[in-house]
Coordinates of N, CA and C and ligand atoms in Angstrom, one line a residue:
V17 N 136.2 80.6 130.4 CA 135.0 79.7 131.1 C 135.7 78.4 130.0
I18 N 135.9 77.1 130.6 CA 136.0 76.0 130.2 C 134.9 74.6 130.4
V19 N 134.4 74.7 129.2 CA 133.3 73.7 129.3 C 134.0 72.1 129.1
Q20 N 133.5 71.6 130.2 CA 133.6 70.2 130.8 C 132.8 69.1 130.5
L21 N 133.5 68.6 129.7 CA 132.3 66.7 129.4 C 133.2 65.6 128.8
S22 N 132.8 65.1 130.0 CA 133.5 64.1 130.5 C 132.3 62.7 130.1
D23 N 133.5 61.8 130.3 CA 133.1 60.1 130.2 C 131.6 60.5 128.6
P24 N 132.1 60.5 127.5 CA 131.1 60.1 126.2 C 131.2 59.0 125.7
H25 N 132.2 58.1 126.5 CA 132.2 56.5 125.7 C 131.6 56.6 124.1
I26 N 132.1 56.9 123.0 CA 131.4 57.0 121.8 C 132.1 55.5 121.7
G27 N 130.8 54.3 120.9 CA 131.1 53.7 121.1 C 129.7 52.5 122.0
A28 N 129.8 53.2 123.0 CA 128.9 52.5 124.0 C 127.0 52.5 123.9
S29 N 126.3 52.2 124.0 CA 124.9 52.5 123.7 C 124.8 51.0 125.1
W30 N 122.6 52.0 126.1 CA 122.3 51.4 127.0 C 120.8 52.3 127.0
G31 N 120.3 50.9 126.8 CA 119.1 51.0 127.2 C 118.6 52.0 126.0
G32 N 118.7 51.9 125.1 CA 117.9 52.9 123.6 C 118.8 54.4 123.3
I33 N 119.5 54.3 124.8 CA 120.6 55.6 124.3 C 122.4 55.2 123.6
T34 N 122.2 56.1 122.0 CA 123.3 55.7 122.2 C 124.2 56.8 122.9
S35 N 125.6 56.8 122.8 CA 127.0 57.6 123.4 C 127.1 58.9 122.4
E36 N 126.5 58.5 120.9 CA 126.9 59.5 119.4 C 125.8 60.5 120.3
S37 N 124.4 60.5 119.9 CA 123.3 61.2 120.2 C 123.8 61.7 121.9
R38 N 123.2 61.8 122.1 CA 124.2 62.0 123.1 C 125.2 63.3 123.7
L39 N 126.5 62.9 122.4 CA 127.7 63.8 122.9 C 126.9 64.4 121.8
A40 N 126.2 64.4 120.7 CA 125.9 65.7 119.7 C 124.3 66.6 120.6
G41 N 123.8 66.3 121.1 CA 122.9 66.5 122.1 C 123.5 67.9 123.2
A42 N 124.7 67.6 123.9 CA 125.5 68.6 125.0 C 126.4 69.2 123.6
I43 N 126.6 68.5 122.6 CA 127.3 69.9 122.1 C 126.3 71.0 121.3
A44 N 125.7 70.5 121.1 CA 124.0 71.2 120.6 C 123.5 72.5 121.8
S45 N 124.1 71.6 123.2 CA 123.6 72.4 124.4 C 124.3 73.4 124.7
V46 N 126.1 73.4 124.6 CA 126.5 74.2 124.8 C 126.8 75.3 123.5
R47 N 126.5 75.3 122.0 CA 126.1 76.4 121.1 C 125.6 76.6 121.6
G48 N 124.1 76.1 122.2 CA 122.8 76.8 122.4 C 123.4 78.3 123.8
L49 N 124.9 77.9 124.7 CA 124.8 79.1 125.4 C 124.7 80.3 125.3
R50 N 124.6 81.1 125.9 CA 124.3 82.5 125.8 C 125.7 83.4 126.1
D51 N 126.8 82.8 126.6 CA 128.6 82.8 126.4 C 129.0 82.0 126.2
R52 N 130.1 82.6 125.1 CA 130.4 81.2 124.4 C 131.7 80.3 125.2
P53 N 132.2 79.2 125.1 CA 133.1 78.6 126.4 C 134.3 79.5 126.0
D54 N 135.8 79.2 126.3 CA 136.9 79.5 125.1 C 137.4 78.1 125.2
V55 N 137.6 77.0 126.0 CA 137.9 75.5 125.7 C 137.0 74.5 125.9
V56 N 137.0 74.0 125.5 CA 137.0 72.2 126.1 C 137.4 71.4 126.6
L57 N 137.1 71.0 127.6 CA 138.2 69.8 128.7 C 137.4 68.4 127.9
V58 N 137.9 67.8 127.8 CA 137.6 65.9 127.6 C 137.6 64.9 128.9
S59 N 137.5 65.2 130.1 CA 137.7 64.4 131.1 C 137.7 62.6 131.1
G60 N 137.8 62.5 129.6 CA 137.7 61.1 129.8 C 137.1 60.0 129.5
D61 N 137.6 59.0 129.2 CA 136.7 57.7 128.5 C 136.0 58.3 127.4
L62 N 136.6 58.6 126.8 CA 136.3 59.2 125.2 C 135.5 58.4 124.2
A63 N 136.5 57.1 124.2 CA 136.1 56.1 123.5 C 135.6 54.9 124.2
H64 N 134.9 54.1 124.7 CA 134.3 53.0 124.9 C 135.5 51.6 124.3
N65 N 135.5 51.2 124.0 CA 136.6 50.4 123.4 C 138.2 50.7 122.7
A66 N 138.1 52.0 122.3 CA 139.6 52.8 122.7 C 140.3 52.3 121.2
T67 N 138.7 52.2 119.9 CA 139.7 51.7 118.7 C 140.0 52.7 118.3
D68 N 140.6 53.3 116.3 CA 140.6 54.5 116.3 C 139.4 55.1 115.6
A69 N 138.8 54.1 115.2 CA 137.6 55.1 114.6 C 136.6 55.5 115.5
E70 N 136.4 55.1 116.8 CA 135.7 56.2 117.9 C 136.6 57.3 118.4
Y71 N 137.9 57.4 118.7 CA 138.4 58.1 118.7 C 138.6 59.2 117.8
E72 N 138.7 58.8 116.1 CA 138.4 59.7 114.8 C 137.1 60.8 115.4
R73 N 135.6 60.0 115.8 CA 134.6 60.0 115.7 C 134.4 61.2 116.5
V74 N 134.9 60.8 118.2 CA 135.0 61.9 119.0 C 135.1 63.2 119.0
R75 N 136.6 63.6 117.8 CA 137.5 64.4 117.5 C 136.8 65.4 117.5
E76 N 135.8 64.2 115.6 CA 135.1 65.1 115.1 C 133.7 65.4 114.8
M77 N 133.1 65.4 116.2 CA 132.1 65.7 116.7 C 132.9 67.0 117.9
V78 N 133.5 66.8 118.6 CA 133.8 67.2 119.6 C 134.4 69.0 118.8
G79 N 135.0 69.0 117.4 CA 135.1 69.4 117.0 C 133.9 70.3 116.0
W80 N 132.9 70.2 116.4 CA 132.0 70.9 115.6 C 131.5 72.6 116.7
L81 N 132.5 72.2 118.0 CA 132.7 73.7 118.7 C 133.6 74.8 118.4
G82 N 134.2 74.2 117.4 CA 135.3 75.5 117.2 C 136.2 75.6 118.0
L83 N 136.7 74.7 118.8 CA 137.1 75.9 120.2 C 138.0 74.4 120.1
P84 N 139.8 75.7 121.0 CA 140.8 74.2 121.6 C 140.1 73.5 122.4
V85 N 140.8 72.3 121.8 CA 140.4 70.6 122.7 C 141.3 70.5 123.5
H86 N 141.3 70.3 124.8 CA 142.2 69.2 125.8 C 141.5 68.2 126.1
V87 N 142.1 66.6 126.2 CA 141.3 65.8 126.5 C 142.0 65.4 127.8
L88 N 141.8 64.4 128.3 CA 143.0 63.2 129.2 C 142.5 62.1 129.3
P89 N 143.1 60.8 129.8 CA 142.4 59.7 129.5 C 141.5 59.0 130.7
G90 N 141.0 58.3 130.3 CA 140.5 57.7 131.6 C 139.9 56.0 131.9
N91 N 139.7 55.4 132.3 CA 140.0 53.5 132.4 C 139.4 52.9 131.4
R92 N 138.8 53.4 130.5 CA 138.2 52.7 129.1 C 139.1 53.6 127.6
D93 N 140.2 54.5 128.0 CA 140.3 54.5 126.9 C 141.8 53.7 127.0
D94 N 143.0 54.1 125.8 CA 143.9 53.8 125.4 C 145.0 54.8 124.6
R95 N 146.2 54.9 125.8 CA 147.0 56.2 126.1 C 147.5 56.7 124.0
A96 N 148.0 55.1 124.4 CA 148.8 55.4 122.5 C 148.3 55.7 121.4
A97 N 146.4 55.1 121.4 CA 145.7 55.3 120.7 C 145.2 56.9 120.6
M98 N 145.0 57.5 121.8 CA 144.8 58.9 122.2 C 145.7 59.9 121.8
R99 N 146.8 59.2 122.1 CA 147.6 59.9 121.3 C 147.9 60.1 119.3
R100 N 147.8 58.7 119.2 CA 146.9 59.2 117.0 C 146.4 59.4 116.5
H101 N 145.5 59.7 117.6 CA 144.9 61.1 117.0 C 144.5 62.8 117.8
F102 N 144.8 62.4 119.2 CA 144.8 64.5 119.9 C 146.0 64.2 119.8
E103 N 146.5 65.7 119.7 CA 147.5 66.3 119.6 C 148.7 66.3 121.3
L104 N 148.8 65.4 121.5 CA 149.7 65.2 123.3 C 150.9 65.6 123.1
P105 N 151.6 65.7 124.4 CA 152.8 65.2 125.0 C 153.7 63.7 124.9
G106 N 154.6 63.9 125.1 CA 155.3 62.3 125.6 C 154.1 61.2 124.6
R107 N 155.0 60.0 124.8 CA 154.8 59.0 124.1 C 154.1 57.2 124.4
G108 N 153.9 56.7 122.9 CA 152.5 55.7 123.0 C 152.2 55.3 124.5
P109 N 152.5 54.5 125.6 CA 151.7 54.1 126.5 C 152.0 55.1 128.1
D110 N 152.3 56.0 128.0 CA 153.2 56.3 129.2 C 152.1 57.3 129.7
P111 N 152.0 57.7 131.0 CA 150.8 58.8 132.0 C 150.3 59.8 131.2
I112 N 150.0 60.3 130.2 CA 149.4 61.9 129.5 C 149.3 62.7 131.4
Q113 N 150.1 63.2 130.9 CA 150.0 64.4 131.7 C 150.7 65.7 131.5
Y114 N 149.9 66.8 131.2 CA 150.5 68.7 130.9 C 149.6 69.3 131.4
S115 N 150.1 70.0 131.3 CA 149.8 71.9 131.4 C 149.9 72.9 130.7
V116 N 148.1 73.9 130.3 CA 148.6 75.0 129.8 C 148.0 76.1 130.5
E117 N 148.2 76.9 129.3 CA 147.7 78.5 130.0 C 146.6 79.0 129.1
I118 N 145.9 79.3 130.1 CA 144.7 79.5 129.3 C 144.2 81.0 129.0
G119 N 144.4 82.2 129.3 CA 145.2 84.2 129.3 C 144.9 83.9 130.6
P120 N 144.4 84.0 132.0 CA 145.2 84.2 133.8 C 145.2 82.7 134.2
M121 N 144.8 81.7 134.1 CA 144.6 80.4 133.9 C 145.3 79.8 133.3
R122 N 145.8 78.4 134.7 CA 146.4 77.3 134.4 C 145.6 76.2 134.6
L123 N 146.0 75.0 133.4 CA 144.8 73.7 133.4 C 145.9 73.0 133.4
V124 N 145.9 72.3 134.8 CA 146.9 71.0 134.6 C 146.1 69.4 134.8
V125 N 146.9 68.7 134.3 CA 146.3 67.3 133.7 C 146.9 66.4 134.2
V126 N 146.3 65.5 135.0 CA 147.3 64.5 135.4 C 146.0 63.5 134.9
D127 N 147.5 61.8 134.8 CA 146.7 60.7 134.0 C 146.5 60.1 136.0
T128 N 145.1 59.3 135.9 CA 144.4 58.7 136.9 C 144.9 57.1 137.1
T129 N 145.1 56.9 135.3 CA 144.5 55.3 135.0 C 145.4 54.3 135.3
V130 N 145.5 53.3 134.8 CA 145.5 51.9 135.4 C 145.7 51.3 134.4
P131 N 146.0 51.1 132.8 CA 146.3 50.1 132.1 C 145.0 48.9 132.1
G132 N 144.0 48.8 131.4 CA 143.3 47.1 131.5 C 141.8 47.2 132.8
E133 N 142.3 48.6 133.8 CA 141.9 48.5 135.5 C 140.5 49.7 135.4
R134 N 139.1 49.2 136.2 CA 138.5 50.4 136.3 C 139.3 51.9 137.4
W135 N 139.9 51.4 138.4 CA 140.2 52.0 139.6 C 141.4 53.1 138.9
G136 N 141.4 54.1 140.0 CA 142.7 54.4 139.4 C 144.0 54.7 140.1
E137 N 145.1 55.5 139.5 CA 146.5 55.9 140.5 C 146.8 57.1 140.6
L138 N 147.6 57.5 141.3 CA 148.6 58.2 141.3 C 149.8 57.8 142.1
D139 N 150.6 57.0 140.7 CA 151.7 57.5 142.1 C 152.7 57.9 141.7
A140 N 154.1 57.4 142.8 CA 155.4 58.7 142.9 C 155.8 59.6 142.0
A141 N 155.8 59.1 141.2 CA 156.4 59.5 139.6 C 155.3 60.5 138.9
R142 N 153.8 60.1 139.2 CA 153.2 61.2 138.5 C 153.4 62.5 139.7
L143 N 152.8 62.0 140.5 CA 152.7 63.3 141.6 C 154.0 64.6 141.5
A144 N 155.0 63.7 141.7 CA 156.4 64.1 141.4 C 156.5 65.1 140.5
W145 N 155.8 64.6 138.8 CA 155.9 65.5 137.6 C 154.7 66.5 138.8
L146 N 153.9 65.9 139.0 CA 153.0 67.6 140.1 C 152.9 68.3 140.3
E147 N 154.2 68.4 141.5 CA 154.7 68.9 142.4 C 155.7 70.0 141.3
Q148 N 156.0 69.2 140.4 CA 157.4 70.2 140.0 C 156.7 71.1 139.1
E149 N 156.0 70.6 138.6 CA 154.3 71.3 137.2 C 154.1 72.8 138.5
L150 N 153.8 72.5 139.3 CA 153.0 73.4 140.8 C 153.5 75.0 141.1
A151 N 155.1 73.8 141.4 CA 156.1 75.1 141.4 C 156.7 76.2 140.5
Y152 N 156.4 75.5 139.7 CA 157.0 76.4 138.5 C 156.1 77.7 138.1
Q153 N 154.6 77.8 138.1 CA 154.3 78.9 137.9 C 153.1 79.0 139.3
P154 N 153.5 79.4 140.5 CA 153.2 79.5 141.7 C 151.9 80.1 141.8
E155 N 151.9 81.8 140.3 CA 150.9 82.9 140.1 C 149.5 82.8 139.9
Y156 N 150.0 81.3 138.7 CA 148.6 81.3 138.3 C 147.6 81.0 138.7
V157 N 146.4 80.8 139.4 CA 144.9 80.9 139.1 C 145.0 78.8 138.4
T158 N 144.7 78.0 138.9 CA 145.0 76.9 138.4 C 143.9 75.5 138.6
L159 N 143.6 75.3 137.5 CA 141.8 74.3 137.4 C 143.3 72.7 137.0
L160 N 142.3 71.7 138.2 CA 143.8 70.7 138.1 C 142.7 69.8 137.8
A161 N 143.6 68.9 136.6 CA 142.3 68.5 135.8 C 142.2 66.3 136.3
M162 N 141.9 65.4 136.6 CA 142.1 63.8 136.2 C 140.5 63.5 136.1
H163 N 140.9 62.5 135.8 CA 139.7 61.2 135.7 C 138.9 60.7 136.6
H164 N 139.6 60.2 137.8 CA 139.0 59.6 139.0 C 138.8 60.6 139.7
P165 N 137.5 60.7 140.4 CA 137.8 61.8 141.6 C 138.5 61.5 142.8
P166 N 139.4 62.0 143.3 CA 140.1 61.9 144.7 C 139.5 62.1 145.7
I167 N 138.2 61.9 145.7 CA 137.3 61.8 146.9 C 136.9 60.9 147.2
A168 N 136.1 60.2 147.9 CA 135.8 58.7 148.8 C 134.1 59.5 147.9
S169 N 133.1 58.2 147.5 CA 132.4 58.5 147.1 C 130.6 57.8 148.1
T170 N 129.9 58.0 148.0 CA 129.2 57.6 148.4 C 129.1 56.3 148.7
S171 N 129.5 55.5 147.9 CA 129.5 53.9 148.1 C 130.9 53.6 148.3
P172 N 131.3 52.8 149.6 CA 132.6 52.6 149.5 C 133.0 51.5 148.6
T173 N 131.5 50.2 148.4 CA 132.5 49.3 147.4 C 132.9 50.0 146.3
W174 N 131.7 50.4 145.5 CA 132.4 51.5 144.1 C 133.7 51.8 144.0
D175 N 133.8 52.6 145.1 CA 135.0 53.1 145.9 C 136.0 51.9 145.4
E176 N 136.4 50.8 146.3 CA 137.0 49.9 146.0 C 137.3 48.7 144.4
L177 N 136.2 49.3 144.2 CA 136.6 48.5 142.3 C 136.7 49.2 141.8
A178 N 136.2 50.9 141.6 CA 136.5 52.1 140.7 C 137.2 53.0 141.0
G179 N 136.7 53.3 142.3 CA 137.9 55.0 142.8 C 139.4 54.4 142.6
L180 N 139.8 56.3 142.6 CA 141.3 56.3 143.2 C 142.2 55.7 144.6
R181 N 143.4 55.4 144.7 CA 143.6 54.2 145.9 C 143.6 55.5 146.8
P182 N 142.5 55.2 148.3 CA 142.7 56.4 149.3 C 143.4 56.6 149.1
N183 N 145.3 55.6 149.6 CA 146.2 56.1 150.2 C 147.0 57.1 148.8
D184 N 146.8 57.0 147.3 CA 146.7 58.4 146.4 C 146.5 59.3 146.7
R185 N 145.0 59.2 147.6 CA 143.8 60.7 147.7 C 144.7 61.0 148.3
R186 N 145.7 60.5 149.7 CA 146.6 61.5 150.4 C 148.0 62.3 149.8
A187 N 148.5 61.4 149.0 CA 149.7 62.1 148.4 C 149.5 62.6 147.5
L188 N 148.1 62.9 147.3 CA 147.5 64.2 146.2 C 147.7 65.3 147.4
A189 N 147.4 65.4 148.0 CA 146.1 65.7 149.0 C 147.7 66.4 149.8
D190 N 148.6 65.8 149.8 CA 149.7 66.4 150.6 C 150.4 67.3 149.4
V191 N 150.7 66.8 148.2 CA 151.0 68.1 147.2 C 150.3 68.8 147.3
L192 N 149.0 69.2 146.9 CA 148.1 70.1 146.9 C 148.7 71.7 148.5
R193 N 148.8 71.0 149.7 CA 149.5 71.5 150.3 C 150.6 72.5 150.3
G194 N 151.1 72.4 149.5 CA 152.1 73.9 149.0 C 151.7 74.5 148.4
H195 N 150.4 74.3 147.3 CA 150.5 75.2 146.3 C 148.8 75.1 146.2
P196 N 149.4 76.9 147.0 CA 147.8 76.8 147.6 C 146.6 77.7 146.0
Q197 N 147.8 77.8 144.6 CA 146.8 78.2 143.4 C 145.9 77.3 142.6
V198 N 145.9 75.9 143.2 CA 145.2 75.2 142.9 C 143.7 75.2 143.7
R199 N 142.5 75.7 142.9 CA 141.3 76.6 143.7 C 140.4 75.7 142.8
R200 N 140.3 74.5 142.2 CA 139.1 73.3 141.7 C 139.6 72.6 141.2
I201 N 138.9 71.0 141.4 CA 140.5 69.9 141.1 C 139.0 69.1 140.6
V202 N 138.7 68.9 138.8 CA 137.6 68.1 138.3 C 137.9 67.1 137.7
A203 N 136.9 66.2 138.0 CA 136.9 65.1 137.7 C 135.7 64.2 136.6
G204 N 135.5 63.1 136.4 CA 134.4 62.8 136.2 C 134.7 60.8 136.5
H205 N 134.1 60.3 135.4 CA 134.1 58.3 136.1 C 132.9 58.1 136.9
A206 N 132.4 59.1 137.6 CA 131.4 58.4 138.4 C 130.4 58.4 137.9
H207 N 130.3 59.2 137.2 CA 128.8 59.0 136.1 C 127.6 60.1 137.0
R208 N 128.2 60.7 137.6 CA 127.3 61.3 138.9 C 128.0 62.7 138.8
T209 N 127.3 63.6 139.7 CA 127.6 65.2 140.3 C 127.8 64.7 141.4
M210 N 128.9 64.5 141.5 CA 129.8 65.2 143.2 C 130.2 66.0 143.4
T211 N 130.5 66.7 145.3 CA 131.5 67.4 145.2 C 131.5 67.0 147.3
A212 N 133.2 67.0 147.3 CA 133.4 67.1 148.4 C 135.2 67.8 148.6
E213 N 135.4 68.3 149.2 CA 136.7 69.0 149.5 C 138.0 68.0 149.7
L214 N 139.2 68.4 149.6 CA 140.6 67.8 149.0 C 141.6 68.6 149.2
M215 N 142.0 68.7 151.0 CA 143.1 69.8 151.3 C 142.3 71.2 151.5
G216 N 141.3 71.4 151.4 CA 140.6 72.0 151.3 C 140.2 73.0 149.4
R217 N 140.3 72.1 148.8 CA 140.0 73.1 148.0 C 138.5 72.0 147.5
T218 N 138.0 72.6 146.5 CA 136.7 71.7 146.2 C 136.7 71.3 144.7
V219 N 136.2 70.0 145.3 CA 136.6 69.0 144.0 C 135.2 68.4 143.4
L220 N 135.1 68.7 142.2 CA 133.7 68.5 141.6 C 133.5 67.4 140.2
A221 N 133.0 66.7 140.5 CA 133.0 65.5 139.4 C 132.3 65.7 138.5
A222 N 131.9 65.3 137.5 CA 130.9 66.0 136.4 C 130.6 65.0 135.9
P223 N 129.1 65.1 136.2 CA 127.9 64.4 135.2 C 129.1 63.7 133.9
A224 N 128.4 62.6 133.6 CA 128.7 62.2 132.2 C 127.6 62.7 131.0
I225 N 127.9 62.5 130.0 CA 127.3 62.9 128.5 C 126.9 61.9 128.5
F226 N 127.1 60.3 128.6 CA 126.7 59.1 128.2 C 125.7 59.0 129.3
V227 N 125.6 58.2 129.9 CA 124.5 57.3 131.2 C 124.9 57.9 132.1
Q228 N 123.3 58.4 133.4 CA 124.2 58.1 134.8 C 124.0 57.1 135.3
T229 N 124.8 57.6 136.8 CA 125.3 56.0 137.8 C 124.3 56.7 138.7
H230 N 123.8 55.7 140.0 CA 123.5 55.5 141.4 C 124.5 54.8 142.2
L231 N 125.0 56.3 143.3 CA 125.6 55.1 143.6 C 125.0 54.9 145.2
A232 N 124.8 54.2 145.8 CA 124.3 53.7 147.5 C 125.5 53.1 148.0
Y233 N 125.1 53.1 149.3 CA 126.0 52.7 150.3 C 126.0 51.6 150.6
A234 N 125.3 50.7 150.0 CA 125.2 49.3 150.2 C 125.4 48.2 148.9
A235 N 125.0 49.5 147.6 CA 125.4 48.5 147.1 C 126.6 48.2 146.1
P236 N 126.3 46.7 145.5 CA 127.4 46.3 145.5 C 128.5 46.7 143.8
D237 N 127.5 47.8 143.3 CA 128.8 48.5 142.2 C 127.7 49.6 142.0
A238 N 128.3 51.0 141.2 CA 127.3 51.3 140.1 C 125.9 50.8 139.3
E239 N 125.3 51.7 139.5 CA 123.6 51.2 138.3 C 123.7 51.9 137.3
F240 N 123.8 52.1 136.2 CA 123.2 52.8 135.2 C 121.5 53.4 135.6
V241 N 121.0 54.4 135.2 CA 119.9 55.2 135.0 C 119.5 55.8 134.6
E242 N 118.1 56.1 133.9 CA 118.0 56.7 133.0 C 117.4 58.1 133.9
E243 N 118.3 59.7 132.9 CA 118.6 60.8 133.3 C 119.1 61.5 132.5
P244 N 119.1 63.3 132.3 CA 119.7 63.3 131.1 C 121.1 63.3 131.8
G245 N 122.4 64.0 130.4 CA 123.3 64.1 129.9 C 123.2 65.0 131.1
G246 N 124.6 65.0 130.8 CA 125.2 66.6 131.5 C 126.8 66.9 131.3
Y247 N 127.1 68.2 131.7 CA 128.5 68.9 131.8 C 128.0 69.8 132.3
A248 N 129.8 70.7 132.4 CA 130.1 71.6 133.6 C 130.9 72.6 133.1
L249 N 130.1 74.0 133.3 CA 131.3 75.2 133.2 C 131.7 75.1 134.6
H250 N 133.2 75.6 133.6 CA 134.8 76.7 134.4 C 134.6 78.0 134.2
A251 N 133.9 78.8 135.5 CA 134.4 79.9 135.1 C 135.4 80.4 136.2
L252 N 136.3 81.3 135.2 CA 137.1 82.0 136.1 C 136.8 83.7 136.4
I253 N 136.1 83.4 137.9 CA 135.3 85.2 138.2 C 136.3 86.1 140.1
E254 N 136.7 86.4 139.8 CA 136.9 87.4 140.9 C 138.5 86.1 141.0
G255 N 139.3 85.4 140.3 CA 139.9 85.3 140.7 C 140.3 83.8 141.3
E256 N 138.6 83.0 141.5 CA 138.1 82.6 142.0 C 137.6 81.1 141.1
F257 N 137.4 79.9 140.5 CA 136.3 79.7 139.7 C 135.0 79.0 140.0
T258 N 134.0 79.4 139.2 CA 132.8 79.3 139.9 C 132.1 78.2 138.6
S259 N 131.8 76.8 139.5 CA 131.4 75.7 138.8 C 129.9 75.6 138.5
E260 N 129.3 75.3 137.2 CA 128.0 75.3 136.9 C 127.4 73.7 136.4
V261 N 127.0 73.4 136.6 CA 126.2 72.2 135.9 C 125.1 72.4 134.9
H262 N 125.2 71.9 133.2 CA 124.6 71.6 132.9 C 123.4 70.5 132.6
S263 N 122.3 70.2 132.3 CA 122.0 69.4 131.4 C 121.0 69.6 130.2
F264 N 121.5 68.2 129.5 CA 120.6 68.0 128.6 C 120.0 66.8 128.1
G265 N 118.9 66.6 127.0 CA 118.6 66.3 126.0 C 117.6 65.2 127.5
Ligands
LIG26 FE1 133.3 56.4 132.2

């Protein structure tokens, strides 16, 4: 079981909600689960201002779970700073991409961020890496994780401002065509639970640990709303992932 904590935004506050209290609430909720997860995935926007102090605080707090932790960058993150605080492959400002075996499954992480921008991309080099990585162990049921959901949201304007470029979503779909072992794609970024399919695989955008948003078809941008924080659990059962969303606080 993977517990996915997305968008903690440590260092941020909104309307009296602090990111640290939200992350503490999420951790308490995970600790109260009857089934203990095996690993933690933090799917981006770990730190709101990408300072060393914020990353250190996230690392410390997520460490309270006493589980292996895998992280990936979001648009607010700084790759080099993340590398200083978490054990990650690659160096400096290069995209953070890796895969790990977790029992009978594989977690593959791709980096959809563009430094300094809200929107996301998956360029040819990152997709070539993914293609190679997926070809390497086709027999492992795979969960693919990234920050920007590779699907259209309900808000075309938000997609334009903050989404993964449509051409890159299509290019990712082309890579997935040849790799049926990718059974679930998980993301964050939208601060709203969303699901849609990409090349026949379910994509789940997890809710945020920090504040949620509303997206609307005609709205110029997403708006923060007062709703509980949330996180997702992904359990490998009978060779498929079953995903649950829990809310807390
Ligand atoms: Fe975020």
